[in-house]
Amino acid sequence: MTASTAEGIESVSGGGKTPAPKENDNAVIIKDSYDERLANADLAPLKKQSWSWYNIFAFWMSDVHSVGGYVTAGSLFALGIASWQVLISLIVGIVIVQLLVNLVAKPSQRLGVPFPVTTRFVFGVKGANIPAVIRGIIAVAWYGVQTFLASESLDIIFLKFIPASHALATDYSFLGLSALGWISYGILWVAQAAVFWRGMDTIRSFIDWAGPLVYAVMFILAIYLVVKAGGPSHINLNLSSGAPLSFGKSIPVMITAVALVVSYFAGPMLNFGDFSRYATTYKSVKKGNFWGLPVNFLVFSLLTVVCASATVPVFGELITDPIKTVEHIGTPFAVLLGGLTFVTATVGINIVANFVSPAFDFSHVNPQKISWRMGGMIAAVGSVIITPWNWYANDQAIHYTLDLLGSLIGPLFGILIAGYFVVSKQRVLLDDMFTLNPTGHYWYRNGFNPNAWLALVLAGIPGIASAILPTPLKQLGIVDITQLSNYSWFIGAGLGYLAFVLLERYRPQMPHLEASEPGVYDGAIAD
């Protein structure tokens, strides 16, 4: 297959090479043997990998620094345990995330392909579409939620500086959202689409400065609130409500907090390969993950608890939503700076976690007709259709959504990790991931690996059940096992890993390759 686009493609035919018409960081190599139903300018292996550790670090800054991240981190401090116990839980949880992200990043970095393509050697060249669609749909839902959260910041700016907008916020509504809400949502929808449409180079540039900007404003906000409160001595950093828990009773709560941290990052963790594929080396990925996860997340969490704690003496009530905190300050400059900052923060996480992922995922379903950009726009339109403001209004939405999210993608994570590190021993035939020839190693049975799909069912059913059933069972007065839903990601991932390893041991489907075989990419080779 020979092709060329503005993105830059190098077509390889036999032993010769035809120079790409344009050289950039997104240039790819498409060989004549690659089937056009599996490869396009977005899914093929990269010709050049140029992201540094800082770009990975900036990715996580954009992923962490959001309204949702602020509220989630703040909510952990209200679980009834001491602040030092919350911090330990945060550190343990984010270190687990770091270790898991390092694992899932490796195949994409080694092969230079996005997440949905890496699943082909496990699920089959056709079967990989189902994991792609699952992750894509989840991303669409979160994309809508994050856009809605950011739009609330714009609402505050409009209400502060344009008095006439009050009527739009109260007198007119459609499908559960005010007219002002629709205007703010629409502005952000267009702005995000514009950044995304310009490609990964623009996205990289955006996240490189967005994360540090949010940090700067968060420090300013924290200092302002502490001074306004009368100094550090007037702030109680313990956000727990009610009587403090004994040490024995606090342990299960700490474990729950750890699980919630991991579940919060479950989505971007699964498709992190969409970004690690651009990194120069696997070593740079791990360095970026270290600074972007445990270090960055801990600092952001501390800033969050300081800001939230200071709202009690300053405003007379605990406020864990940064948008409402800025609104309470009330000064025009604070509203404008804070509002625009949190808009930027939420746009950052939305693009890196919920726009790029479905773009690759939906393009993977039909590479001939759906480009990366078109896949992203499908996600953007879908985010409006689901009217996220309606189902997000529930007080338990954050934690419940995290549990359901984990139950769906946990098994996929476990199966991918088992397939790459245990079964294939990090050895992959890259070219066979782009052919529909029945003689290809990843054709399996009509393009599907039966072991992967059986493992997904065996792990998915218990995972989904653990997320969905506890609440109705409690409401019916049958049994209270609501804590189980907090561990749905671990249940799904653990069962997926175990089921796939056992199935491949007793009825093997995946090829057992030697590092010396032609065309084999051995991920075990050091950088």
Short mmCIF file of N, CA and C in Angstrom, two decimals, residues 87-250:
data_model
loop_
_atom_site.label_atom_id
_atom_site.label_comp_id
_atom_site.label_asym_id
_atom_site.label_seq_id
_atom_site.Cartn_x
_atom_site.Cartn_y
_atom_site.Cartn_z
N LEU A 87 -2.94 11.55 53.15
CA LEU A 87 -1.72 11.76 52.37
C LEU A 87 -1.00 10.44 52.09
N ILE A 88 -0.96 9.57 53.09
CA ILE A 88 -0.35 8.25 52.87
C ILE A 88 -1.13 7.49 51.80
N SER A 89 -2.44 7.55 51.88
CA SER A 89 -3.29 6.87 50.89
C SER A 89 -3.05 7.43 49.49
N LEU A 90 -2.93 8.76 49.41
CA LEU A 90 -2.68 9.39 48.12
C LEU A 90 -1.33 8.93 47.54
N ILE A 91 -0.33 8.89 48.40
CA ILE A 91 1.00 8.50 47.93
C ILE A 91 1.00 7.05 47.46
N VAL A 92 0.40 6.16 48.26
CA VAL A 92 0.34 4.74 47.88
C VAL A 92 -0.42 4.57 46.58
N GLY A 93 -1.58 5.23 46.50
CA GLY A 93 -2.41 5.11 45.30
C GLY A 93 -1.70 5.61 44.05
N ILE A 94 -1.05 6.76 44.14
CA ILE A 94 -0.43 7.33 42.95
C ILE A 94 0.84 6.58 42.57
N VAL A 95 1.53 5.98 43.53
CA VAL A 95 2.70 5.14 43.20
C VAL A 95 2.23 3.89 42.45
N ILE A 96 1.10 3.33 42.87
CA ILE A 96 0.53 2.19 42.15
C ILE A 96 0.21 2.59 40.72
N VAL A 97 -0.39 3.76 40.57
CA VAL A 97 -0.71 4.26 39.23
C VAL A 97 0.56 4.40 38.41
N GLN A 98 1.60 4.97 39.00
CA GLN A 98 2.86 5.16 38.29
C GLN A 98 3.42 3.83 37.78
N LEU A 99 3.43 2.81 38.64
CA LEU A 99 3.96 1.50 38.26
C LEU A 99 3.14 0.89 37.13
N LEU A 100 1.81 1.01 37.22
CA LEU A 100 0.94 0.44 36.19
C LEU A 100 1.08 1.19 34.87
N VAL A 101 1.22 2.51 34.94
CA VAL A 101 1.38 3.32 33.74
C VAL A 101 2.69 2.98 33.04
N ASN A 102 3.73 2.75 33.82
CA ASN A 102 5.01 2.35 33.22
C ASN A 102 4.86 1.06 32.42
N LEU A 103 4.05 0.15 32.92
CA LEU A 103 3.84 -1.12 32.22
C LEU A 103 3.08 -0.91 30.92
N VAL A 104 1.96 -0.20 30.99
CA VAL A 104 1.11 -0.06 29.80
C VAL A 104 1.75 0.83 28.74
N ALA A 105 2.71 1.67 29.17
CA ALA A 105 3.37 2.57 28.22
C ALA A 105 4.35 1.85 27.32
N LYS A 106 4.90 0.74 27.78
CA LYS A 106 6.04 0.14 27.10
C LYS A 106 5.75 -0.36 25.69
N PRO A 107 4.69 -1.16 25.45
CA PRO A 107 4.49 -1.65 24.08
C PRO A 107 4.31 -0.53 23.06
N SER A 108 3.58 0.52 23.41
CA SER A 108 3.36 1.61 22.46
C SER A 108 4.64 2.39 22.21
N GLN A 109 5.46 2.59 23.27
CA GLN A 109 6.71 3.31 23.08
C GLN A 109 7.67 2.50 22.22
N ARG A 110 7.74 1.21 22.45
CA ARG A 110 8.63 0.36 21.67
C ARG A 110 8.21 0.26 20.21
N LEU A 111 6.89 0.17 19.98
CA LEU A 111 6.39 -0.06 18.63
C LEU A 111 6.04 1.23 17.90
N GLY A 112 5.84 2.33 18.62
CA GLY A 112 5.48 3.59 17.99
C GLY A 112 4.05 3.65 17.49
N VAL A 113 3.15 2.88 18.12
CA VAL A 113 1.75 2.85 17.69
C VAL A 113 0.84 3.19 18.87
N PRO A 114 -0.38 3.68 18.61
CA PRO A 114 -1.30 4.04 19.70
C PRO A 114 -1.91 2.82 20.36
N PHE A 115 -2.63 3.08 21.45
CA PHE A 115 -3.23 2.02 22.26
C PHE A 115 -4.06 1.01 21.48
N PRO A 116 -5.03 1.43 20.64
CA PRO A 116 -5.86 0.41 19.98
C PRO A 116 -5.06 -0.53 19.09
N VAL A 117 -3.97 -0.04 18.50
CA VAL A 117 -3.15 -0.91 17.65
C VAL A 117 -2.40 -1.93 18.50
N THR A 118 -1.94 -1.53 19.68
CA THR A 118 -1.21 -2.47 20.53
C THR A 118 -2.09 -3.64 20.97
N THR A 119 -3.40 -3.42 21.04
CA THR A 119 -4.27 -4.52 21.48
C THR A 119 -4.44 -5.59 20.40
N ARG A 120 -3.96 -5.33 19.18
CA ARG A 120 -4.14 -6.29 18.10
C ARG A 120 -3.39 -7.59 18.34
N PHE A 121 -2.18 -7.49 18.91
CA PHE A 121 -1.42 -8.72 19.09
C PHE A 121 -2.02 -9.60 20.20
N VAL A 122 -2.92 -9.03 21.01
CA VAL A 122 -3.59 -9.79 22.05
C VAL A 122 -4.99 -10.22 21.61
N PHE A 123 -5.79 -9.25 21.12
CA PHE A 123 -7.19 -9.54 20.78
C PHE A 123 -7.38 -9.97 19.34
N GLY A 124 -6.36 -9.81 18.50
CA GLY A 124 -6.50 -10.11 17.09
C GLY A 124 -6.67 -8.83 16.30
N VAL A 125 -6.31 -8.88 15.02
CA VAL A 125 -6.34 -7.67 14.20
C VAL A 125 -7.75 -7.13 14.01
N LYS A 126 -8.75 -7.98 14.07
CA LYS A 126 -10.14 -7.52 14.01
C LYS A 126 -10.73 -7.33 15.41
N GLY A 127 -10.38 -8.24 16.28
CA GLY A 127 -10.94 -8.19 17.64
C GLY A 127 -10.55 -6.96 18.42
N ALA A 128 -9.47 -6.31 18.03
CA ALA A 128 -9.01 -5.11 18.75
C ALA A 128 -9.99 -3.96 18.66
N ASN A 129 -10.95 -4.03 17.75
CA ASN A 129 -11.92 -2.94 17.62
C ASN A 129 -12.81 -2.81 18.84
N ILE A 130 -13.11 -3.93 19.50
CA ILE A 130 -14.01 -3.86 20.65
C ILE A 130 -13.37 -3.13 21.82
N PRO A 131 -12.13 -3.43 22.22
CA PRO A 131 -11.48 -2.61 23.26
C PRO A 131 -11.41 -1.13 22.87
N ALA A 132 -11.17 -0.88 21.59
CA ALA A 132 -11.09 0.51 21.13
C ALA A 132 -12.42 1.22 21.31
N VAL A 133 -13.51 0.57 20.96
CA VAL A 133 -14.83 1.18 21.08
C VAL A 133 -15.20 1.39 22.55
N ILE A 134 -14.89 0.39 23.40
CA ILE A 134 -15.19 0.52 24.83
C ILE A 134 -14.49 1.74 25.41
N ARG A 135 -13.20 1.86 25.15
CA ARG A 135 -12.45 3.00 25.68
C ARG A 135 -12.94 4.30 25.06
N GLY A 136 -13.29 4.27 23.79
CA GLY A 136 -13.76 5.48 23.12
C GLY A 136 -15.05 6.00 23.70
N ILE A 137 -16.00 5.10 23.97
CA ILE A 137 -17.29 5.52 24.53
C ILE A 137 -17.12 6.11 25.92
N ILE A 138 -16.27 5.49 26.74
CA ILE A 138 -16.01 6.02 28.07
C ILE A 138 -15.41 7.42 27.98
N ALA A 139 -14.50 7.61 27.05
CA ALA A 139 -13.87 8.92 26.88
C ALA A 139 -14.88 9.97 26.46
N VAL A 140 -15.84 9.59 25.62
CA VAL A 140 -16.87 10.53 25.19
C VAL A 140 -17.67 11.03 26.40
N ALA A 141 -18.03 10.09 27.28
CA ALA A 141 -18.80 10.47 28.47
C ALA A 141 -18.02 11.45 29.34
N TRP A 142 -16.74 11.15 29.59
CA TRP A 142 -15.93 12.03 30.40
C TRP A 142 -15.65 13.36 29.70
N TYR A 143 -15.54 13.32 28.38
CA TYR A 143 -15.33 14.55 27.63
C TYR A 143 -16.49 15.53 27.87
N GLY A 144 -17.70 14.98 27.83
CA GLY A 144 -18.86 15.82 28.07
C GLY A 144 -18.88 16.38 29.47
N VAL A 145 -18.53 15.56 30.47
CA VAL A 145 -18.52 16.01 31.86
C VAL A 145 -17.49 17.11 32.07
N GLN A 146 -16.28 16.90 31.58
CA GLN A 146 -15.23 17.89 31.78
C GLN A 146 -15.54 19.21 31.07
N THR A 147 -16.13 19.12 29.89
CA THR A 147 -16.52 20.35 29.18
C THR A 147 -17.59 21.10 29.97
N PHE A 148 -18.52 20.36 30.55
CA PHE A 148 -19.57 20.97 31.37
C PHE A 148 -18.97 21.65 32.60
N LEU A 149 -18.02 20.97 33.27
CA LEU A 149 -17.39 21.56 34.45
C LEU A 149 -16.65 22.85 34.10
N ALA A 150 -15.95 22.83 32.97
CA ALA A 150 -15.24 24.04 32.55
C ALA A 150 -16.21 25.14 32.17
N SER A 151 -17.36 24.77 31.59
CA SER A 151 -18.34 25.78 31.19
C SER A 151 -18.91 26.53 32.38
N GLU A 152 -18.92 25.88 33.55
CA GLU A 152 -19.41 26.56 34.76
C GLU A 152 -18.48 27.72 35.14
N SER A 153 -17.18 27.55 34.84
CA SER A 153 -16.25 28.66 35.09
C SER A 153 -16.56 29.85 34.18
N LEU A 154 -16.89 29.54 32.93
CA LEU A 154 -17.26 30.62 32.00
C LEU A 154 -18.56 31.28 32.43
N ASP A 155 -19.49 30.49 32.96
CA ASP A 155 -20.75 31.05 33.45
C ASP A 155 -20.49 32.15 34.48
N ILE A 156 -19.57 31.85 35.40
CA ILE A 156 -19.27 32.80 36.47
C ILE A 156 -18.68 34.09 35.90
N ILE A 157 -17.82 33.96 34.90
CA ILE A 157 -17.24 35.15 34.27
C ILE A 157 -18.32 35.98 33.59
N PHE A 158 -19.21 35.32 32.85
CA PHE A 158 -20.30 36.04 32.19
C PHE A 158 -21.19 36.76 33.21
N LEU A 159 -21.54 36.06 34.28
CA LEU A 159 -22.43 36.63 35.29
C LEU A 159 -21.78 37.81 36.01
N LYS A 160 -20.45 37.77 36.13
CA LYS A 160 -19.75 38.83 36.85
C LYS A 160 -19.62 40.09 36.00
N PHE A 161 -19.35 39.90 34.71
CA PHE A 161 -19.03 41.05 33.87
C PHE A 161 -20.14 41.46 32.91
N ILE A 162 -21.13 40.59 32.71
CA ILE A 162 -22.25 40.93 31.81
C ILE A 162 -23.56 40.72 32.57
N PRO A 163 -24.08 41.73 33.22
CA PRO A 163 -25.29 41.60 34.04
C PRO A 163 -26.47 41.01 33.27
N ALA A 164 -26.57 41.31 31.99
CA ALA A 164 -27.70 40.81 31.21
C ALA A 164 -27.71 39.28 31.11
N SER A 165 -26.56 38.64 31.38
CA SER A 165 -26.50 37.19 31.27
C SER A 165 -27.27 36.47 32.37
N HIS A 166 -27.65 37.21 33.43
CA HIS A 166 -28.43 36.59 34.51
C HIS A 166 -29.75 36.04 33.98
N ALA A 167 -30.35 36.76 33.07
CA ALA A 167 -31.62 36.28 32.50
C ALA A 167 -31.42 34.99 31.72
N LEU A 168 -30.30 34.89 31.02
CA LEU A 168 -30.01 33.67 30.27
C LEU A 168 -29.77 32.49 31.20
N ALA A 169 -29.29 32.78 32.42
CA ALA A 169 -29.00 31.72 33.37
C ALA A 169 -30.23 31.25 34.13
N THR A 170 -31.26 32.06 34.17
CA THR A 170 -32.43 31.72 34.99
C THR A 170 -33.73 31.58 34.21
N ASP A 171 -33.89 32.33 33.13
CA ASP A 171 -35.19 32.37 32.46
C ASP A 171 -35.33 31.42 31.29
N TYR A 172 -34.23 30.97 30.74
CA TYR A 172 -34.30 30.13 29.54
C TYR A 172 -33.46 28.86 29.74
N SER A 173 -34.01 27.74 29.33
CA SER A 173 -33.26 26.48 29.43
C SER A 173 -33.73 25.52 28.35
N PHE A 174 -32.87 24.54 28.08
CA PHE A 174 -33.19 23.53 27.06
C PHE A 174 -32.48 22.24 27.43
N LEU A 175 -33.22 21.16 27.51
CA LEU A 175 -32.69 19.83 27.85
C LEU A 175 -31.94 19.83 29.18
N GLY A 176 -32.44 20.62 30.12
CA GLY A 176 -31.85 20.62 31.46
C GLY A 176 -30.70 21.58 31.66
N LEU A 177 -30.34 22.35 30.63
CA LEU A 177 -29.23 23.29 30.75
C LEU A 177 -29.71 24.68 30.38
N SER A 178 -29.29 25.68 31.15
CA SER A 178 -29.71 27.06 30.89
C SER A 178 -29.14 27.56 29.58
N ALA A 179 -29.73 28.63 29.09
CA ALA A 179 -29.24 29.22 27.83
C ALA A 179 -27.79 29.68 27.99
N LEU A 180 -27.46 30.25 29.16
CA LEU A 180 -26.09 30.66 29.40
C LEU A 180 -25.16 29.45 29.43
N GLY A 181 -25.64 28.37 30.03
CA GLY A 181 -24.86 27.14 30.06
C GLY A 181 -24.57 26.62 28.67
N TRP A 182 -25.56 26.69 27.79
CA TRP A 182 -25.36 26.25 26.40
C TRP A 182 -24.32 27.13 25.69
N ILE A 183 -24.38 28.45 25.95
CA ILE A 183 -23.41 29.35 25.32
C ILE A 183 -21.99 29.02 25.79
N SER A 184 -21.82 28.85 27.11
CA SER A 184 -20.50 28.54 27.65
C SER A 184 -20.02 27.19 27.15
N TYR A 185 -20.91 26.21 27.15
CA TYR A 185 -20.55 24.87 26.68
C TYR A 185 -20.13 24.93 25.20
N GLY A 186 -20.89 25.70 24.43
CA GLY A 186 -20.59 25.81 23.00
C GLY A 186 -19.25 26.48 22.74
N ILE A 187 -18.94 27.52 23.52
CA ILE A 187 -17.65 28.21 23.35
C ILE A 187 -16.49 27.24 23.61
N LEU A 188 -16.59 26.49 24.70
CA LEU A 188 -15.53 25.55 25.05
C LEU A 188 -15.47 24.39 24.05
N TRP A 189 -16.60 23.97 23.59
CA TRP A 189 -16.66 22.88 22.61
C TRP A 189 -15.87 23.28 21.36
N VAL A 190 -16.09 24.49 20.89
CA VAL A 190 -15.40 24.97 19.69
C VAL A 190 -13.92 25.18 19.97
N ALA A 191 -13.60 25.74 21.14
CA ALA A 191 -12.20 26.01 21.47
C ALA A 191 -11.39 24.72 21.55
N GLN A 192 -11.94 23.71 22.19
CA GLN A 192 -11.24 22.43 22.30
C GLN A 192 -11.07 21.77 20.94
N ALA A 193 -12.12 21.84 20.14
CA ALA A 193 -12.05 21.25 18.80
C ALA A 193 -10.98 21.95 17.96
N ALA A 194 -10.84 23.27 18.14
CA ALA A 194 -9.85 24.02 17.36
C ALA A 194 -8.43 23.59 17.73
N VAL A 195 -8.17 23.41 19.03
CA VAL A 195 -6.84 22.96 19.46
C VAL A 195 -6.58 21.55 18.95
N PHE A 196 -7.57 20.69 19.10
CA PHE A 196 -7.41 19.30 18.67
C PHE A 196 -7.18 19.21 17.17
N TRP A 197 -7.91 20.00 16.41
CA TRP A 197 -7.87 19.90 14.96
C TRP A 197 -6.48 20.21 14.40
N ARG A 198 -5.70 20.98 15.12
CA ARG A 198 -4.38 21.36 14.64
C ARG A 198 -3.35 20.24 14.82
N GLY A 199 -3.73 19.18 15.53
CA GLY A 199 -2.86 18.01 15.59
C GLY A 199 -2.07 17.86 16.88
N MET A 200 -1.31 16.76 16.97
CA MET A 200 -0.61 16.41 18.19
C MET A 200 0.49 17.41 18.54
N ASP A 201 1.12 18.04 17.56
CA ASP A 201 2.16 19.02 17.86
C ASP A 201 1.57 20.21 18.62
N THR A 202 0.40 20.66 18.21
CA THR A 202 -0.27 21.76 18.90
C THR A 202 -0.73 21.32 20.28
N ILE A 203 -1.24 20.11 20.38
CA ILE A 203 -1.67 19.59 21.68
C ILE A 203 -0.49 19.53 22.64
N ARG A 204 0.65 19.06 22.14
CA ARG A 204 1.85 19.00 22.98
C ARG A 204 2.23 20.40 23.46
N SER A 205 2.21 21.38 22.57
CA SER A 205 2.56 22.74 22.95
C SER A 205 1.58 23.29 23.99
N PHE A 206 0.30 22.97 23.82
CA PHE A 206 -0.72 23.45 24.75
C PHE A 206 -0.50 22.90 26.15
N ILE A 207 -0.30 21.59 26.27
CA ILE A 207 -0.16 21.00 27.60
C ILE A 207 1.18 21.37 28.24
N ASP A 208 2.17 21.75 27.42
CA ASP A 208 3.47 22.13 27.97
C ASP A 208 3.37 23.38 28.84
N TRP A 209 2.45 24.29 28.50
CA TRP A 209 2.34 25.51 29.30
C TRP A 209 1.08 25.54 30.16
N ALA A 210 0.07 24.73 29.83
CA ALA A 210 -1.18 24.77 30.59
C ALA A 210 -0.99 24.30 32.03
N GLY A 211 -0.26 23.18 32.22
CA GLY A 211 -0.04 22.67 33.57
C GLY A 211 0.68 23.64 34.47
N PRO A 212 1.82 24.20 34.06
CA PRO A 212 2.52 25.19 34.90
C PRO A 212 1.67 26.42 35.20
N LEU A 213 0.85 26.84 34.23
CA LEU A 213 -0.02 28.00 34.45
C LEU A 213 -0.99 27.74 35.60
N VAL A 214 -1.60 26.56 35.60
CA VAL A 214 -2.55 26.22 36.66
C VAL A 214 -1.84 26.19 38.01
N TYR A 215 -0.61 25.65 38.03
CA TYR A 215 0.16 25.64 39.28
C TYR A 215 0.36 27.05 39.81
N ALA A 216 0.73 27.96 38.93
CA ALA A 216 0.99 29.33 39.35
C ALA A 216 -0.24 29.94 40.01
N VAL A 217 -1.40 29.75 39.37
CA VAL A 217 -2.63 30.32 39.92
C VAL A 217 -3.04 29.61 41.21
N MET A 218 -2.83 28.30 41.29
CA MET A 218 -3.16 27.57 42.51
C MET A 218 -2.33 28.07 43.69
N PHE A 219 -1.04 28.34 43.46
CA PHE A 219 -0.20 28.89 44.53
C PHE A 219 -0.68 30.28 44.94
N ILE A 220 -1.05 31.08 43.95
CA ILE A 220 -1.57 32.42 44.26
C ILE A 220 -2.86 32.32 45.07
N LEU A 221 -3.75 31.41 44.67
CA LEU A 221 -5.01 31.21 45.37
C LEU A 221 -4.76 30.74 46.80
N ALA A 222 -3.83 29.80 46.97
CA ALA A 222 -3.54 29.28 48.31
C ALA A 222 -2.98 30.38 49.21
N ILE A 223 -2.03 31.16 48.69
CA ILE A 223 -1.43 32.24 49.49
C ILE A 223 -2.49 33.28 49.86
N TYR A 224 -3.35 33.63 48.91
CA TYR A 224 -4.40 34.62 49.16
C TYR A 224 -5.33 34.15 50.28
N LEU A 225 -5.76 32.87 50.20
CA LEU A 225 -6.70 32.36 51.19
C LEU A 225 -6.06 32.23 52.57
N VAL A 226 -4.80 31.82 52.60
CA VAL A 226 -4.11 31.69 53.90
C VAL A 226 -3.96 33.06 54.55
N VAL A 227 -3.56 34.07 53.78
CA VAL A 227 -3.43 35.43 54.32
C VAL A 227 -4.78 35.96 54.77
N LYS A 228 -5.80 35.72 53.96
CA LYS A 228 -7.16 36.18 54.29
C LYS A 228 -7.67 35.52 55.56
N ALA A 229 -7.23 34.27 55.79
CA ALA A 229 -7.68 33.54 56.98
C ALA A 229 -6.96 34.01 58.25
N GLY A 230 -5.90 34.80 58.08
CA GLY A 230 -5.15 35.28 59.23
C GLY A 230 -3.87 34.55 59.48
N GLY A 231 -3.46 33.73 58.52
CA GLY A 231 -2.20 33.00 58.66
C GLY A 231 -2.43 31.51 58.84
N PRO A 232 -1.36 30.73 58.74
CA PRO A 232 -1.48 29.26 58.84
C PRO A 232 -2.07 28.79 60.16
N SER A 233 -1.85 29.53 61.23
CA SER A 233 -2.34 29.11 62.54
C SER A 233 -3.87 29.11 62.62
N HIS A 234 -4.52 29.80 61.72
CA HIS A 234 -5.98 29.88 61.74
C HIS A 234 -6.63 28.84 60.81
N ILE A 235 -5.82 27.95 60.27
CA ILE A 235 -6.36 26.97 59.33
C ILE A 235 -6.22 25.57 59.91
N ASN A 236 -7.30 24.82 59.87
CA ASN A 236 -7.30 23.42 60.31
C ASN A 236 -7.28 22.55 59.06
N LEU A 237 -6.16 21.86 58.85
CA LEU A 237 -6.00 21.07 57.63
C LEU A 237 -6.77 19.75 57.67
N ASN A 238 -7.38 19.45 58.81
CA ASN A 238 -8.17 18.22 58.90
C ASN A 238 -9.58 18.49 58.40
N LEU A 239 -9.92 17.98 57.23
CA LEU A 239 -11.23 18.23 56.64
C LEU A 239 -12.27 17.19 57.02
N SER A 240 -11.91 16.25 57.87
CA SER A 240 -12.84 15.18 58.24
C SER A 240 -14.02 15.74 59.01
N SER A 241 -15.17 15.13 58.79
CA SER A 241 -16.38 15.53 59.51
C SER A 241 -16.79 14.40 60.45
N GLY A 242 -17.36 14.75 61.59
CA GLY A 242 -17.78 13.73 62.54
C GLY A 242 -16.64 13.30 63.44
N ALA A 243 -16.93 12.30 64.27
CA ALA A 243 -15.93 11.81 65.22
C ALA A 243 -14.80 11.11 64.47
N PRO A 244 -13.55 11.31 64.91
CA PRO A 244 -12.44 10.65 64.23
C PRO A 244 -12.52 9.13 64.39
N LEU A 245 -12.09 8.41 63.37
CA LEU A 245 -12.12 6.96 63.39
C LEU A 245 -10.92 6.41 64.15
N SER A 246 -11.13 5.25 64.76
CA SER A 246 -10.02 4.57 65.41
C SER A 246 -9.06 4.07 64.34
N PHE A 247 -7.83 3.70 64.78
CA PHE A 247 -6.85 3.26 63.80
C PHE A 247 -7.33 2.03 63.04
N GLY A 248 -7.94 1.09 63.77
CA GLY A 248 -8.42 -0.13 63.14
C GLY A 248 -9.49 0.15 62.09
N LYS A 249 -10.41 1.05 62.41
CA LYS A 249 -11.49 1.36 61.47
C LYS A 249 -11.01 2.25 60.32
N SER A 250 -9.89 2.94 60.53
CA SER A 250 -9.41 3.84 59.49
C SER A 250 -8.69 3.08 58.37
#
